[in-house]
Every structure is written in structure tokens, then in C-alpha cells.
PDB file of C-alpha atoms and ligand atoms in Angstrom:
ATOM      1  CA  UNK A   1      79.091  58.136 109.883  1.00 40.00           C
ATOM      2  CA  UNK A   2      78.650  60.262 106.579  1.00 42.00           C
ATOM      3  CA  UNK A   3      77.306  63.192 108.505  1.00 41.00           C
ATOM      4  CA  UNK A   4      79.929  63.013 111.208  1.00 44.00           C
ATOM      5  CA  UNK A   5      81.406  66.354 110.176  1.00 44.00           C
ATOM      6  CA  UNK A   6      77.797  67.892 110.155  1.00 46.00           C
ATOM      7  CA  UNK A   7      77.072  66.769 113.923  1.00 49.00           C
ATOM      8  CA  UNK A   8      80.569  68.177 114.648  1.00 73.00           C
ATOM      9  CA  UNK A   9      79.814  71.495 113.319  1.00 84.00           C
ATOM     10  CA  UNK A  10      81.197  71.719 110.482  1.00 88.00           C
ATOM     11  CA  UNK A  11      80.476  72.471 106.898  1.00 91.00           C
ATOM     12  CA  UNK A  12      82.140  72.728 103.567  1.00 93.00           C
ATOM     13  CA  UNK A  13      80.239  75.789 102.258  1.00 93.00           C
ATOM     14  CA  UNK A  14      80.480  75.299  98.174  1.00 92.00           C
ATOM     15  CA  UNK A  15      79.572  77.652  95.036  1.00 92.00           C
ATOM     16  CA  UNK A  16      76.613  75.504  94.708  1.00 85.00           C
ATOM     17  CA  UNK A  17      75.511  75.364  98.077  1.00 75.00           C
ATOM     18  CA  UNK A  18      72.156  77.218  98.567  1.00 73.00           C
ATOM     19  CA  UNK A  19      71.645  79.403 101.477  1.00 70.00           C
ATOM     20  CA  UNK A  20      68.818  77.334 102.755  1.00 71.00           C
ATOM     21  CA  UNK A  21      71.016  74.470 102.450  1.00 70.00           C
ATOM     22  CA  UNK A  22      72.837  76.328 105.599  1.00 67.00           C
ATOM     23  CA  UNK A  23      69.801  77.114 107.149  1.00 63.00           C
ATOM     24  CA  UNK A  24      68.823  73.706 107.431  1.00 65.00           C
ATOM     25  CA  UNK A  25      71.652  71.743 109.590  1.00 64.00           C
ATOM     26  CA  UNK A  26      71.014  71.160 113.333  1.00 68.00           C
ATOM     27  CA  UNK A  27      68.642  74.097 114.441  1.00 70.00           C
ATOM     28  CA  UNK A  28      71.214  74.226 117.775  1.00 66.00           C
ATOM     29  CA  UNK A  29      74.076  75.347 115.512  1.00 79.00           C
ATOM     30  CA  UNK A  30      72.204  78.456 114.544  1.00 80.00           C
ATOM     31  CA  UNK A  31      72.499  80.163 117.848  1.00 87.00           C
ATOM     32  CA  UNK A  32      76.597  78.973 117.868  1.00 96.00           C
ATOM     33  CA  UNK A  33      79.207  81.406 116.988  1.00 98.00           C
ATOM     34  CA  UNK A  34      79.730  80.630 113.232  1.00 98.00           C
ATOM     35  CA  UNK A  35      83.734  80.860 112.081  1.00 98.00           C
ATOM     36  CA  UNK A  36      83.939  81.184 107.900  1.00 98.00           C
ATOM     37  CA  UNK A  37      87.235  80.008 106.511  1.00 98.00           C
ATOM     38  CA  UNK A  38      87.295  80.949 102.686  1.00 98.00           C
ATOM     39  CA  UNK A  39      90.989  79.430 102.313  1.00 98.00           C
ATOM     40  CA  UNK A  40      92.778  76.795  99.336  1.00 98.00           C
ATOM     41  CA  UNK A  41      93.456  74.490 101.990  1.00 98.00           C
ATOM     42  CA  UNK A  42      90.297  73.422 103.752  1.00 98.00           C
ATOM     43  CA  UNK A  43      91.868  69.894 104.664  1.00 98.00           C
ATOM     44  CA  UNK A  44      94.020  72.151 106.983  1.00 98.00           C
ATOM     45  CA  UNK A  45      90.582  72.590 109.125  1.00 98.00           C
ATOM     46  CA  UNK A  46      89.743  72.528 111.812  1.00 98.00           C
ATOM     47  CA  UNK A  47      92.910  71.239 112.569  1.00 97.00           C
ATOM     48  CA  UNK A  48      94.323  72.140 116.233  1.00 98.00           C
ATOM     49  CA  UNK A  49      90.972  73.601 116.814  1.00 98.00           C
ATOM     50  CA  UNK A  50      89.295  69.830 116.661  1.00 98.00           C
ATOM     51  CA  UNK A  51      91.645  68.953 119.860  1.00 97.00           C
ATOM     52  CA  UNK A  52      91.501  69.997 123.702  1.00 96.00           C
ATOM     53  CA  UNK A  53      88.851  72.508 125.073  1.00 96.00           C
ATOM     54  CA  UNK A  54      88.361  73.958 121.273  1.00 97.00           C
ATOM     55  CA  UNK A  55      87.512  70.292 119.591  1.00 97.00           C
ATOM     56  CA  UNK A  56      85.017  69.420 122.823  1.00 97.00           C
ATOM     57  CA  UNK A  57      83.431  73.050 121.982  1.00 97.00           C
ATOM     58  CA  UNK A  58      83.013  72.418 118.805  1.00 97.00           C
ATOM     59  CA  UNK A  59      81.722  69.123 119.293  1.00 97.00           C
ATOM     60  CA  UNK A  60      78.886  70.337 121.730  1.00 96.00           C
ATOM     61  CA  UNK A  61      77.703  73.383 119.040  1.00 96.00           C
ATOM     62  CA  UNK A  62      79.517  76.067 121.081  1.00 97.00           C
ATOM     63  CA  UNK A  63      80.871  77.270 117.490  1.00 97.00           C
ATOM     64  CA  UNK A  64      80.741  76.440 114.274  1.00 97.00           C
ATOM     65  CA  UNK A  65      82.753  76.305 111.797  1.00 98.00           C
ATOM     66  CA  UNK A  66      82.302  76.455 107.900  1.00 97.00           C
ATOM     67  CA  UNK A  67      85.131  75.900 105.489  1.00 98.00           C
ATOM     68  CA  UNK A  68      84.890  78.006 102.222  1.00 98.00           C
ATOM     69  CA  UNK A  69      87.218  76.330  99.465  1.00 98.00           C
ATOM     70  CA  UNK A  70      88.684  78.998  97.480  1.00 98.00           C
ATOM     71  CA  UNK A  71      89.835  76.598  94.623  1.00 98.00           C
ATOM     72  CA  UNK A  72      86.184  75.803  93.910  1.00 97.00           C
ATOM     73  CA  UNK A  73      84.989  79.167  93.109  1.00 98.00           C
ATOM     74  CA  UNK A  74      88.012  79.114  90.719  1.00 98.00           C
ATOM     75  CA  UNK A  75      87.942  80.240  87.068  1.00 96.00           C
ATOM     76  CA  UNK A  76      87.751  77.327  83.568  1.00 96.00           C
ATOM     77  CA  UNK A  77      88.617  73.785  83.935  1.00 96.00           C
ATOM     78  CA  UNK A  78      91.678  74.480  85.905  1.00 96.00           C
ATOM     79  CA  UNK A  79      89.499  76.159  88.257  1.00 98.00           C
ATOM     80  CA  UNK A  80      92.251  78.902  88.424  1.00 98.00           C
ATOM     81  CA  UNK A  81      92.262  81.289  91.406  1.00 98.00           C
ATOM     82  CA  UNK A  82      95.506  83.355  90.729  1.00 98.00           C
ATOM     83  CA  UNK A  83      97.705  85.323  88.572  1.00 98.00           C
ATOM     84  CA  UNK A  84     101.028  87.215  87.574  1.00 98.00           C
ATOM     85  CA  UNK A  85     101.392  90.579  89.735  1.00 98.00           C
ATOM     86  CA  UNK A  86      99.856  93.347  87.397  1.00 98.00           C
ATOM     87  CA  UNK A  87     103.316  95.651  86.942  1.00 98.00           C
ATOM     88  CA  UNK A  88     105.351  92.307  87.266  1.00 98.00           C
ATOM     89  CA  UNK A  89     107.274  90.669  89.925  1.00 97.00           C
ATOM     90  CA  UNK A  90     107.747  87.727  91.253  1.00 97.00           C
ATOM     91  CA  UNK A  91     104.961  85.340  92.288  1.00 97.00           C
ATOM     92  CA  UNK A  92     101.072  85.384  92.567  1.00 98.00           C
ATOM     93  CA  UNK A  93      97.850  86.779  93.596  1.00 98.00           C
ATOM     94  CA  UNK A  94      94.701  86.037  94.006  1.00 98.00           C
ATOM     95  CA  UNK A  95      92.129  87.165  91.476  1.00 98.00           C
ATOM     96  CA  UNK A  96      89.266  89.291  93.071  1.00 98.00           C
ATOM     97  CA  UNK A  97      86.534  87.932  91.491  1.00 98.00           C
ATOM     98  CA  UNK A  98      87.266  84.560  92.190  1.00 98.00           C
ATOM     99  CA  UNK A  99      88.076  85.598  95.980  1.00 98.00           C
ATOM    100  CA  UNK A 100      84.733  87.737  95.270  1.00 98.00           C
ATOM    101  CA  UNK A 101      82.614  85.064  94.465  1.00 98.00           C
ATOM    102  CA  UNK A 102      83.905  83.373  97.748  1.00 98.00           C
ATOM    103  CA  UNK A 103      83.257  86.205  99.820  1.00 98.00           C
ATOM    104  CA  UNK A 104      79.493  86.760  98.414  1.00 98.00           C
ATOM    105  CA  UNK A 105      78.358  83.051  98.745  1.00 98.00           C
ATOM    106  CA  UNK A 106      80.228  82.435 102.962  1.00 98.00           C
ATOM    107  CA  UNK A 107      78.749  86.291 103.746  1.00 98.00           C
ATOM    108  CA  UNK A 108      75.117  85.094 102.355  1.00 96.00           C
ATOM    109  CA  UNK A 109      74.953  82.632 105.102  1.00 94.00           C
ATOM    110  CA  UNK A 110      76.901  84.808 108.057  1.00 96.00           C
ATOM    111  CA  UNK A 111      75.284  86.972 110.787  1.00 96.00           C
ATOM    112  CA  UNK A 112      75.615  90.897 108.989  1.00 96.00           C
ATOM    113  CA  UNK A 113      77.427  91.855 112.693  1.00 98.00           C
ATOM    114  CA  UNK A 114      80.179  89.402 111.550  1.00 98.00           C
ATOM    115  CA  UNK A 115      83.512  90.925 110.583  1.00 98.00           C
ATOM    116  CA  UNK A 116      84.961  90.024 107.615  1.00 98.00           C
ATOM    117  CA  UNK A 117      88.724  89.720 108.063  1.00 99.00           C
ATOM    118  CA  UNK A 118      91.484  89.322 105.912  1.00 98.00           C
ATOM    119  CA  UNK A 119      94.883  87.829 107.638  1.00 98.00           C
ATOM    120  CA  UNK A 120      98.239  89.692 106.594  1.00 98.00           C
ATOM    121  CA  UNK A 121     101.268  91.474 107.555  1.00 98.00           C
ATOM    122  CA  UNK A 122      99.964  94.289 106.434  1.00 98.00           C
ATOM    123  CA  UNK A 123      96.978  94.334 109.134  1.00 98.00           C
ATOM    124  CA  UNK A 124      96.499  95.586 112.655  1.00 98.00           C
ATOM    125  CA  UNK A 125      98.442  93.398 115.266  1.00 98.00           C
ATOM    126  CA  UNK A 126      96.162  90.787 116.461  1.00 98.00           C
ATOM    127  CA  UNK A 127      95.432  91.299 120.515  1.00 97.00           C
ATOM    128  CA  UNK A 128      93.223  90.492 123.391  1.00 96.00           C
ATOM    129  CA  UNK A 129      91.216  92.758 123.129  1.00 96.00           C
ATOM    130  CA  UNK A 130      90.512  92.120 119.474  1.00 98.00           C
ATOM    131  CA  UNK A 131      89.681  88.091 120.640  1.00 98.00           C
ATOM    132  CA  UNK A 132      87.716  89.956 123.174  1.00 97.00           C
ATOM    133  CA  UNK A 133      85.512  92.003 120.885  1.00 98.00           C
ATOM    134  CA  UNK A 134      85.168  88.781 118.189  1.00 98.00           C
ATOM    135  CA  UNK A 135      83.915  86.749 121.178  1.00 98.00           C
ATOM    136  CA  UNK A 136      80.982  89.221 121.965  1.00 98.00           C
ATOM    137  CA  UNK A 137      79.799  89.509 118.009  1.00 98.00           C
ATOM    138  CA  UNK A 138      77.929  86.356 116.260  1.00 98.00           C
ATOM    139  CA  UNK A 139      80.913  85.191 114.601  1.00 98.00           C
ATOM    140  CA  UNK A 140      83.441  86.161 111.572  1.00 98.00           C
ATOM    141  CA  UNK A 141      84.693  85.530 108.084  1.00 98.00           C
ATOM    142  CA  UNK A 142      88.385  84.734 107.862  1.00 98.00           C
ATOM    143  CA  UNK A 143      90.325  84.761 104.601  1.00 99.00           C
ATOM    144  CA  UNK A 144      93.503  83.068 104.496  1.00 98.00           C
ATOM    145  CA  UNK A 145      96.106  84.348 101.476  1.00 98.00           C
ATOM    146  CA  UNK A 146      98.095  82.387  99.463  1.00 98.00           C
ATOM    147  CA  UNK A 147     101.479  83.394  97.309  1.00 97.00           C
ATOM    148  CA  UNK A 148     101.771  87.249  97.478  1.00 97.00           C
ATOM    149  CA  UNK A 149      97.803  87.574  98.932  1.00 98.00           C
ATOM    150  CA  UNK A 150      95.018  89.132  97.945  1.00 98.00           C
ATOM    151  CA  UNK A 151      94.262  91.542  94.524  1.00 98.00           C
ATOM    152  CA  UNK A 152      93.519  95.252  96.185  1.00 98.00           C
ATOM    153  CA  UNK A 153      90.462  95.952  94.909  1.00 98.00           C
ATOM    154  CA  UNK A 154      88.805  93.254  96.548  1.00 98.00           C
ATOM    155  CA  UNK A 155      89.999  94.115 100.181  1.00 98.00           C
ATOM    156  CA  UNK A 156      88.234  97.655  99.174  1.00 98.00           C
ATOM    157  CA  UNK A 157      85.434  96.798  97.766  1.00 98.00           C
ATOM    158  CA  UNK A 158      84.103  94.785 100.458  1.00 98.00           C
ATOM    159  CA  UNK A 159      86.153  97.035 103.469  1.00 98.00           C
ATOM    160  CA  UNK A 160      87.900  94.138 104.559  1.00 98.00           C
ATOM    161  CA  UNK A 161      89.756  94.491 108.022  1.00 98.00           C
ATOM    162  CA  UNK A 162      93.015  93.391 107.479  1.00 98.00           C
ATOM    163  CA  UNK A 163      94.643  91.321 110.575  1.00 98.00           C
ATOM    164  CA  UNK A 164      98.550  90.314 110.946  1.00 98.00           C
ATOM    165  CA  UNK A 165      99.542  87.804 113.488  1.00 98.00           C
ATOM    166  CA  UNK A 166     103.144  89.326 113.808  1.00 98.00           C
ATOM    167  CA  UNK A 167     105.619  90.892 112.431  1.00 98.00           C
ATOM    168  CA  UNK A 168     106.719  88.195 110.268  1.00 98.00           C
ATOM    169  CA  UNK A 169     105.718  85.918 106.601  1.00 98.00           C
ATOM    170  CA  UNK A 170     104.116  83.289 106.742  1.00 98.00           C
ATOM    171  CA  UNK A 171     103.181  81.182 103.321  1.00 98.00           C
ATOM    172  CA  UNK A 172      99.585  81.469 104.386  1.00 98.00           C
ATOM    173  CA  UNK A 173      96.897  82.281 106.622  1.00 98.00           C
ATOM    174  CA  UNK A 174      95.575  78.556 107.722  1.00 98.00           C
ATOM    175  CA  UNK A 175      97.755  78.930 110.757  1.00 98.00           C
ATOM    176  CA  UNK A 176      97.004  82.677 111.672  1.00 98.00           C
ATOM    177  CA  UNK A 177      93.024  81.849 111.495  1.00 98.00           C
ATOM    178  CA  UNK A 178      93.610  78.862 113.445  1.00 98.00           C
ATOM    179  CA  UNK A 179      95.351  81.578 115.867  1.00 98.00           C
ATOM    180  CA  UNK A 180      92.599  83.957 115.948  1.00 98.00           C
ATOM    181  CA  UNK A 181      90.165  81.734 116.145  1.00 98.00           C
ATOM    182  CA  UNK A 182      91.514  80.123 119.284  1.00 98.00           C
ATOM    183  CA  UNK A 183      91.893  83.123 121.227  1.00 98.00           C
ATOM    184  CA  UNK A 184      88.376  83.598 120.351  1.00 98.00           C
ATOM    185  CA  UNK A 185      86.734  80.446 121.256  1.00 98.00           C
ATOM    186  CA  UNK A 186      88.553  80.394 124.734  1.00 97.00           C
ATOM    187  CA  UNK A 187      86.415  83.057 125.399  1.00 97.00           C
ATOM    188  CA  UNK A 188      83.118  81.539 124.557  1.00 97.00           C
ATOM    189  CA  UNK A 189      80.769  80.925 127.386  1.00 95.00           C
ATOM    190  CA  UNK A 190      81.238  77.305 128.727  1.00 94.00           C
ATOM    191  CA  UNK A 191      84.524  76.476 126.564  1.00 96.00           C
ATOM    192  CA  UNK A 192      86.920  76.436 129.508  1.00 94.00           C
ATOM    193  CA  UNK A 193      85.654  74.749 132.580  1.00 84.00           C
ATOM    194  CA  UNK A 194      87.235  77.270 134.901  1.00 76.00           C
ATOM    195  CA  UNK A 195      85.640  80.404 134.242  1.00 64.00           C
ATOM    196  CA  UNK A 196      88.313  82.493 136.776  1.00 63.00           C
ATOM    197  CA  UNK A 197      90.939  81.219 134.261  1.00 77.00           C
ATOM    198  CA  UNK A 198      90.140  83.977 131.922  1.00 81.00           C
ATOM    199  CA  UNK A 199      89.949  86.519 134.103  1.00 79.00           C
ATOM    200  CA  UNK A 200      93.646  86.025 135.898  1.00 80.00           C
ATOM    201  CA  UNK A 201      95.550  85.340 132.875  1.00 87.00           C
ATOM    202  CA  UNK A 202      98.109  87.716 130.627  1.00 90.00           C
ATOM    203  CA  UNK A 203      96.527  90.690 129.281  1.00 91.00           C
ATOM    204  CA  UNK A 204      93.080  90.163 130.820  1.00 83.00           C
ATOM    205  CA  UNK A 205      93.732  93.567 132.754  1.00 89.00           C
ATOM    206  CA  UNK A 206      96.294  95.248 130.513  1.00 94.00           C
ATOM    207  CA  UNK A 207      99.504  92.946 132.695  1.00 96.00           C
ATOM    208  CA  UNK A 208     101.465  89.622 132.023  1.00 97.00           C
ATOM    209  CA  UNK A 209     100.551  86.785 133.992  1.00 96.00           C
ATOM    210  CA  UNK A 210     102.319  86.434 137.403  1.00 97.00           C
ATOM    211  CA  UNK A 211     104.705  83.229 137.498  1.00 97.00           C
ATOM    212  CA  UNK A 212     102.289  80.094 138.288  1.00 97.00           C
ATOM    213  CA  UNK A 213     104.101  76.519 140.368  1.00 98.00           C
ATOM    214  CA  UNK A 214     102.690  73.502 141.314  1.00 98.00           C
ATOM    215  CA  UNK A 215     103.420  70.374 143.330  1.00 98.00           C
ATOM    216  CA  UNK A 216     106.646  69.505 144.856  1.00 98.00           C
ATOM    217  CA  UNK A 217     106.988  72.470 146.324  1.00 98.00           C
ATOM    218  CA  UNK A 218     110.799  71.366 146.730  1.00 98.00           C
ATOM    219  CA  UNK A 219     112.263  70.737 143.748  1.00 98.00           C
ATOM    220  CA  UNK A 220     115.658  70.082 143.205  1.00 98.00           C
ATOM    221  CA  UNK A 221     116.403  72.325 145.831  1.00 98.00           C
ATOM    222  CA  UNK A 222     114.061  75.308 144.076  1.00 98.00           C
ATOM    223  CA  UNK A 223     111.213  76.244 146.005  1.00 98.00           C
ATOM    224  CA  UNK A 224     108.029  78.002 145.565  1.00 98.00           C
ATOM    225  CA  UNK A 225     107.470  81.303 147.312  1.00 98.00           C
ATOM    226  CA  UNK A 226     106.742  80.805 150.686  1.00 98.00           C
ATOM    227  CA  UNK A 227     103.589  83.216 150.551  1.00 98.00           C
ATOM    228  CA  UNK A 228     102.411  80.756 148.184  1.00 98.00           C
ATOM    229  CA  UNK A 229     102.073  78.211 150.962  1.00 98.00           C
ATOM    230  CA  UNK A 230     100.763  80.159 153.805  1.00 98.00           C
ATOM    231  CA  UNK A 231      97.245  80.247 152.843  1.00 98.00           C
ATOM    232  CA  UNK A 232      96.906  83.799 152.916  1.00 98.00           C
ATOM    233  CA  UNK A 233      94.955  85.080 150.010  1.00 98.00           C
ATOM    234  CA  UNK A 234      94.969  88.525 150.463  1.00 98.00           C
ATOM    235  CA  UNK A 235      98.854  88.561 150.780  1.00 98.00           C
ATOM    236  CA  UNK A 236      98.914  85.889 148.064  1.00 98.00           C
ATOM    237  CA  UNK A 237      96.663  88.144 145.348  1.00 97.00           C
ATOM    238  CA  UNK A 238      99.066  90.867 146.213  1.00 98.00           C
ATOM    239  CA  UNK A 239     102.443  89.195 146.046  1.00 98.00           C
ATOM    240  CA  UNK A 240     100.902  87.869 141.926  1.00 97.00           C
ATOM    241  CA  UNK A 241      99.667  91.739 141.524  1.00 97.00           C
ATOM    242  CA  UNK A 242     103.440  92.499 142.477  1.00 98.00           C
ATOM    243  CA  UNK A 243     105.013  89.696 140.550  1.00 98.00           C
ATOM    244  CA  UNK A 244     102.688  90.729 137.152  1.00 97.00           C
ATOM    245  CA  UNK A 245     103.231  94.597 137.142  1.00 97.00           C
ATOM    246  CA  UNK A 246     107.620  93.999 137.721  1.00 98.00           C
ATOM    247  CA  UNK A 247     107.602  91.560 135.188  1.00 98.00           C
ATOM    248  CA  UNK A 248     105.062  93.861 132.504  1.00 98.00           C
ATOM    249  CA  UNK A 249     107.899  96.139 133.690  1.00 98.00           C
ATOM    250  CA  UNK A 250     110.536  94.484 132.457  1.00 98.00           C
ATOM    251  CA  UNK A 251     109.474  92.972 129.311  1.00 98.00           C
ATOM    252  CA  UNK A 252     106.944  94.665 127.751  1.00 98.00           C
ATOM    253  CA  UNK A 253     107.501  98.563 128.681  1.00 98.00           C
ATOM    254  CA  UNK A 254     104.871  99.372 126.191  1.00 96.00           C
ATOM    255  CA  UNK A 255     102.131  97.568 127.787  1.00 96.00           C
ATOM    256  CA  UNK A 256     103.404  98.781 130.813  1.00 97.00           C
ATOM    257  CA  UNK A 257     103.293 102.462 129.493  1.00 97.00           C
ATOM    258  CA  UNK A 258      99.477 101.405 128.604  1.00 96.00           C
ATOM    259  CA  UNK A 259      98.651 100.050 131.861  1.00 96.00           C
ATOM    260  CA  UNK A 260      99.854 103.524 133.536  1.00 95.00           C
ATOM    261  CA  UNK A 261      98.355 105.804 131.289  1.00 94.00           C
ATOM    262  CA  UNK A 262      95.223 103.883 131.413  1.00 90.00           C
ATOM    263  CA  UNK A 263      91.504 105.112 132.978  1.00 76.00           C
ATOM    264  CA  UNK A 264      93.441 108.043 134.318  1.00 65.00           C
TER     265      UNK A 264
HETATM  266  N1  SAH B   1     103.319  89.514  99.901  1.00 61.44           N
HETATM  267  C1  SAH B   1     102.684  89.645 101.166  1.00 61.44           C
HETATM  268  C2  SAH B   1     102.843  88.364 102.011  1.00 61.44           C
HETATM  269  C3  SAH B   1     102.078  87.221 101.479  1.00 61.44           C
HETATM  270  S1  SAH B   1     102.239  85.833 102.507  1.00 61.44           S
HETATM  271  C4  SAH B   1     103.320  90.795 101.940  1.00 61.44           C
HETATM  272  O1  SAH B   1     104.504  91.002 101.796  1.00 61.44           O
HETATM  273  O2  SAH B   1     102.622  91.459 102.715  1.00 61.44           O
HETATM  274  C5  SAH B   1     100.847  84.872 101.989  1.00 61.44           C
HETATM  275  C6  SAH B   1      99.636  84.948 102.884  1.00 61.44           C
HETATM  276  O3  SAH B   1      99.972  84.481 104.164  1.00 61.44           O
HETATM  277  C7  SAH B   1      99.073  86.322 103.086  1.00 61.44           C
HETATM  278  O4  SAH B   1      98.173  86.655 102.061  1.00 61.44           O
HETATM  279  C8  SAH B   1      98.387  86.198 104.440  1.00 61.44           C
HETATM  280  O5  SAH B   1      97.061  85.720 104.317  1.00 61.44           O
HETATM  281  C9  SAH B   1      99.205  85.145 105.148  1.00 61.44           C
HETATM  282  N2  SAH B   1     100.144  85.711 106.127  1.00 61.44           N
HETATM  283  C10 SAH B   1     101.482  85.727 106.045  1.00 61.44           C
HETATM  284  N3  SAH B   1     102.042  86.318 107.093  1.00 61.44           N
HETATM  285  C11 SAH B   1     101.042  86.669 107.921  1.00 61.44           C
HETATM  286  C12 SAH B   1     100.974  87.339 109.188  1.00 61.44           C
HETATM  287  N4  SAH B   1     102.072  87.752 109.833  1.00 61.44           N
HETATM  288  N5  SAH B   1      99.765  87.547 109.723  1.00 61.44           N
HETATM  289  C13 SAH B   1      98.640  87.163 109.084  1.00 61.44           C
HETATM  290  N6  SAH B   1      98.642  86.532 107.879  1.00 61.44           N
HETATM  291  C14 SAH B   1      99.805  86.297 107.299  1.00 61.44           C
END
């Protein structure tokens, strides 16, 4: 049972941890897409992603994922990873050499065509097409903040790409990695059964999903479209293409905008 998490894969990736050390787990897991966590709260991993579609994918070597605990790269015998805002102000951040010394030992066992991404409000709006692009490369490097996030320097000196989930705070970036990485790992060959289901859904061409019903088709007195149930597929692919474009329409005029201006 002691190398459960190892046949799972996953990996605590530690200050002392050699690179060959890496090397050396299940030869099968080398060719997987490799997630990097470097985050205070590895326990927090993987998490949702161990459940559903993602936790079967990760079982079966699809991806990979190595946790990078910050606190253990941490300075003295509090192992201390933080500090008062230079300038003052309230809270903390976290040092850059200690988040450097994180950074060096995860990115000495990544791919080199593996982005290394720092989650925070600050950062480009997470989309689609981002998952998308993450999908087609090896894998990435995700660093989750803590108290008021990461020293400056540090995001410089290694040109980190800074990502936000929304326009909102969180306390941390656990949940936004979890976020990114599931919108990633959807997209991995053989992680969803139905390969069509990626290709259909919201934002796959630039529009929101057209409503979906099931069985009854009567149901308390609401029904499903009729075109639905006439076995037509041209007219039904054209009554969804209808349905998606009215309601991109109405709630998202900017991706509507986007579709209309786009390839012309
Ligand atoms: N003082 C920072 C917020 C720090 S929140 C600011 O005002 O920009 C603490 C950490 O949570 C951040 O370092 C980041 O990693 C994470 N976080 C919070 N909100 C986020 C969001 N919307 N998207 C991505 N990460 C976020």
C-alpha cells in the first residue's frame, strides 16, 4: 500500500529529492502530461481531480501530478516562507528565494515546453482556449499564492505567466489550479469516453452550448422541442446552431462580438 500514491501518479517532489529520483518512477508516467503544484497546502491535492473522469485519468497515467510543498523549501527551523510587505501594509508575502528554490528544484524535473504559471487576479483571464493550448504542451508548473501572493522579483526573474480565474479574491490558489487543471485534463486524449463531447460543448467554436433535455420528454407539462424528437439531424444540428448563437447573443455580447468578427 505504501506506494499507492506512486502507482496513482503522484509525487511529493521535496528539496531533497534528486532529479533521478523523478526519473525513476513508472517508465509509463514519463510520456503522461506532468501537472507541478508548488503550493503550502499539498494535502489539498489532488483533491476533486482524484474523483470522476479526472481521478480514473490519473489513475491509468494519463497525467501526472507532482505536489511541490512550499513550506519545505522554507527558511531556519520555522521553515519560514513569508514576510511583512516591504513599504508596509497589512499582511504577507512570499519570500522569492524560498518560492525560488521551489521553482528551481519542480522546473529541474519538468518538460522545458512546460509553462510556468503563477495563479492571481492580477493575470490573464483563464479560457478555453488557454486549457486548449496547455493540453497540446507536455505539461505545466502551477504556483498557488498565499496571504497577499508572491514577492515581484520572483514572477520576473523567472517570466512567470500570471493566470486569474476571475475577477474576484480568493485566499489561495489550491482551488484555481484545481480549476485549470481540470479544464486541461478533459482535454487529454482518452479522459472522456465520448470524444464528440468536446467538440459540441460551450466555447469549443467561439458559442455557448445549446440547451441539452433528456428523458420524459413530458414533464410536468414542459416538453422538449419537438424537432428534438423527430429524428431529423440535419434540422436538429440546425435548430442547436440556432439555439447557441441567440443565447451567445443574449448573454455574452462579447463573445458574440468575437464570434462575428472572427476568420473574416
Ligand atoms: N493581494 C493579492 C491577492 C492575494 S490572494 C491581490 O490583491 O492581487 C492570495 C492568493 O490567492 C494569490 O496569490 C493567488 O495565488 C490566489 N488567488 C486569489 N484570487 C485569485 C484569482 N481570482 N485567480 C487566481 N488566483 C487567485
Amino acid at each position: 500500500m505504501s506506494n499507492t500514491p506512486k502507482s496513482h501518479g503522484r509525487k511529493t517532489i521535496r528539496p531533497t529529492l534528486k532529479p533521478r529520483d523523478l526519473m525513476e518512477q513508472a517508465p509509463e508516467l514519463a510520456r503522461a502530461w506532468r501537472a507541478q503544484v508548488i503550493t503550502l497546502f499539498p494535502e489539498a491535492f489532488p483533491g476533486i481531480l482524484g474523483l470522476s473522469l479526472t481521478g480514473k485519468a490519473l489513475k491509468e497515467g494519463r497525467w501526472q501530478l507532482q505536489t511541490v510543498p512550499l513550506r519545505e523549501f522554507g527558511e531556519g527551523k520555522h521553515r519560514n516562507v513569508d514576510d511583512t510587505p516591504t513599504g508596509g501594509g497589512a499582511g504577507m508575502v512570499l519570500r522569492p528565494d524560498v518560492m525560488a528554490a521551489a521553482i528551481e528544484t519542480a522546473r529541474a524535473t519538468q518538460h522545458r515546453a512546460a509553462p510556468l504559471i503563477y495563479l492571481s487576479p492580477r493575470g490573464r483571464p483563464f479560457t478555453q482556449g488557454m486549457a486548449r493550448d496547455l493540453a497540446q504542451r507536455p505539461g505545466a508548473t502551477l504556483i498557488c499564492g498565499r496571504f497577499e501572493g508572491l514577492d515581484q522579483r520572483v514572477i520576473e526573474q523567472f517570466n512567470i505567466t500570471e493566470v486569474s480565474m476571475g475577477d474576484y479574491v480568493l485566499t489561495g490558489g489550491e482551488l484555481p489550479a484545481q480549476v485549470m487543471l481540470d479544464a486541461t485534463v478533459r482535454l487529454l486524449p482518452g479522459v472522456l469516453g465520448n470524444a464528440e463531447s468536446t467538440e459540441e460543448e460551450s466555447f469549443s467554436d467561439g458559442l455557448l452550448e445549446h440547451p441539452q433535455y433528456t428523458r420524459p420528454s413530458d414533464w410536468h407539462g414542459r416538453k422538449v422541442p419537438d424537432v428534438l424528437l423527430s429524428g431529423n439531424h440535419g434540422e436538429i444540428a440546425k435548430w442547436r446552431r440556432q439555439q447557441a448563437e441567440a443565447l451567445t447573443q443574449e448573454r455574452r455580447p462579447d463573445l458574440w462580438e468575437a464570434f462575428k468578427n472572427r476568420d473574416t
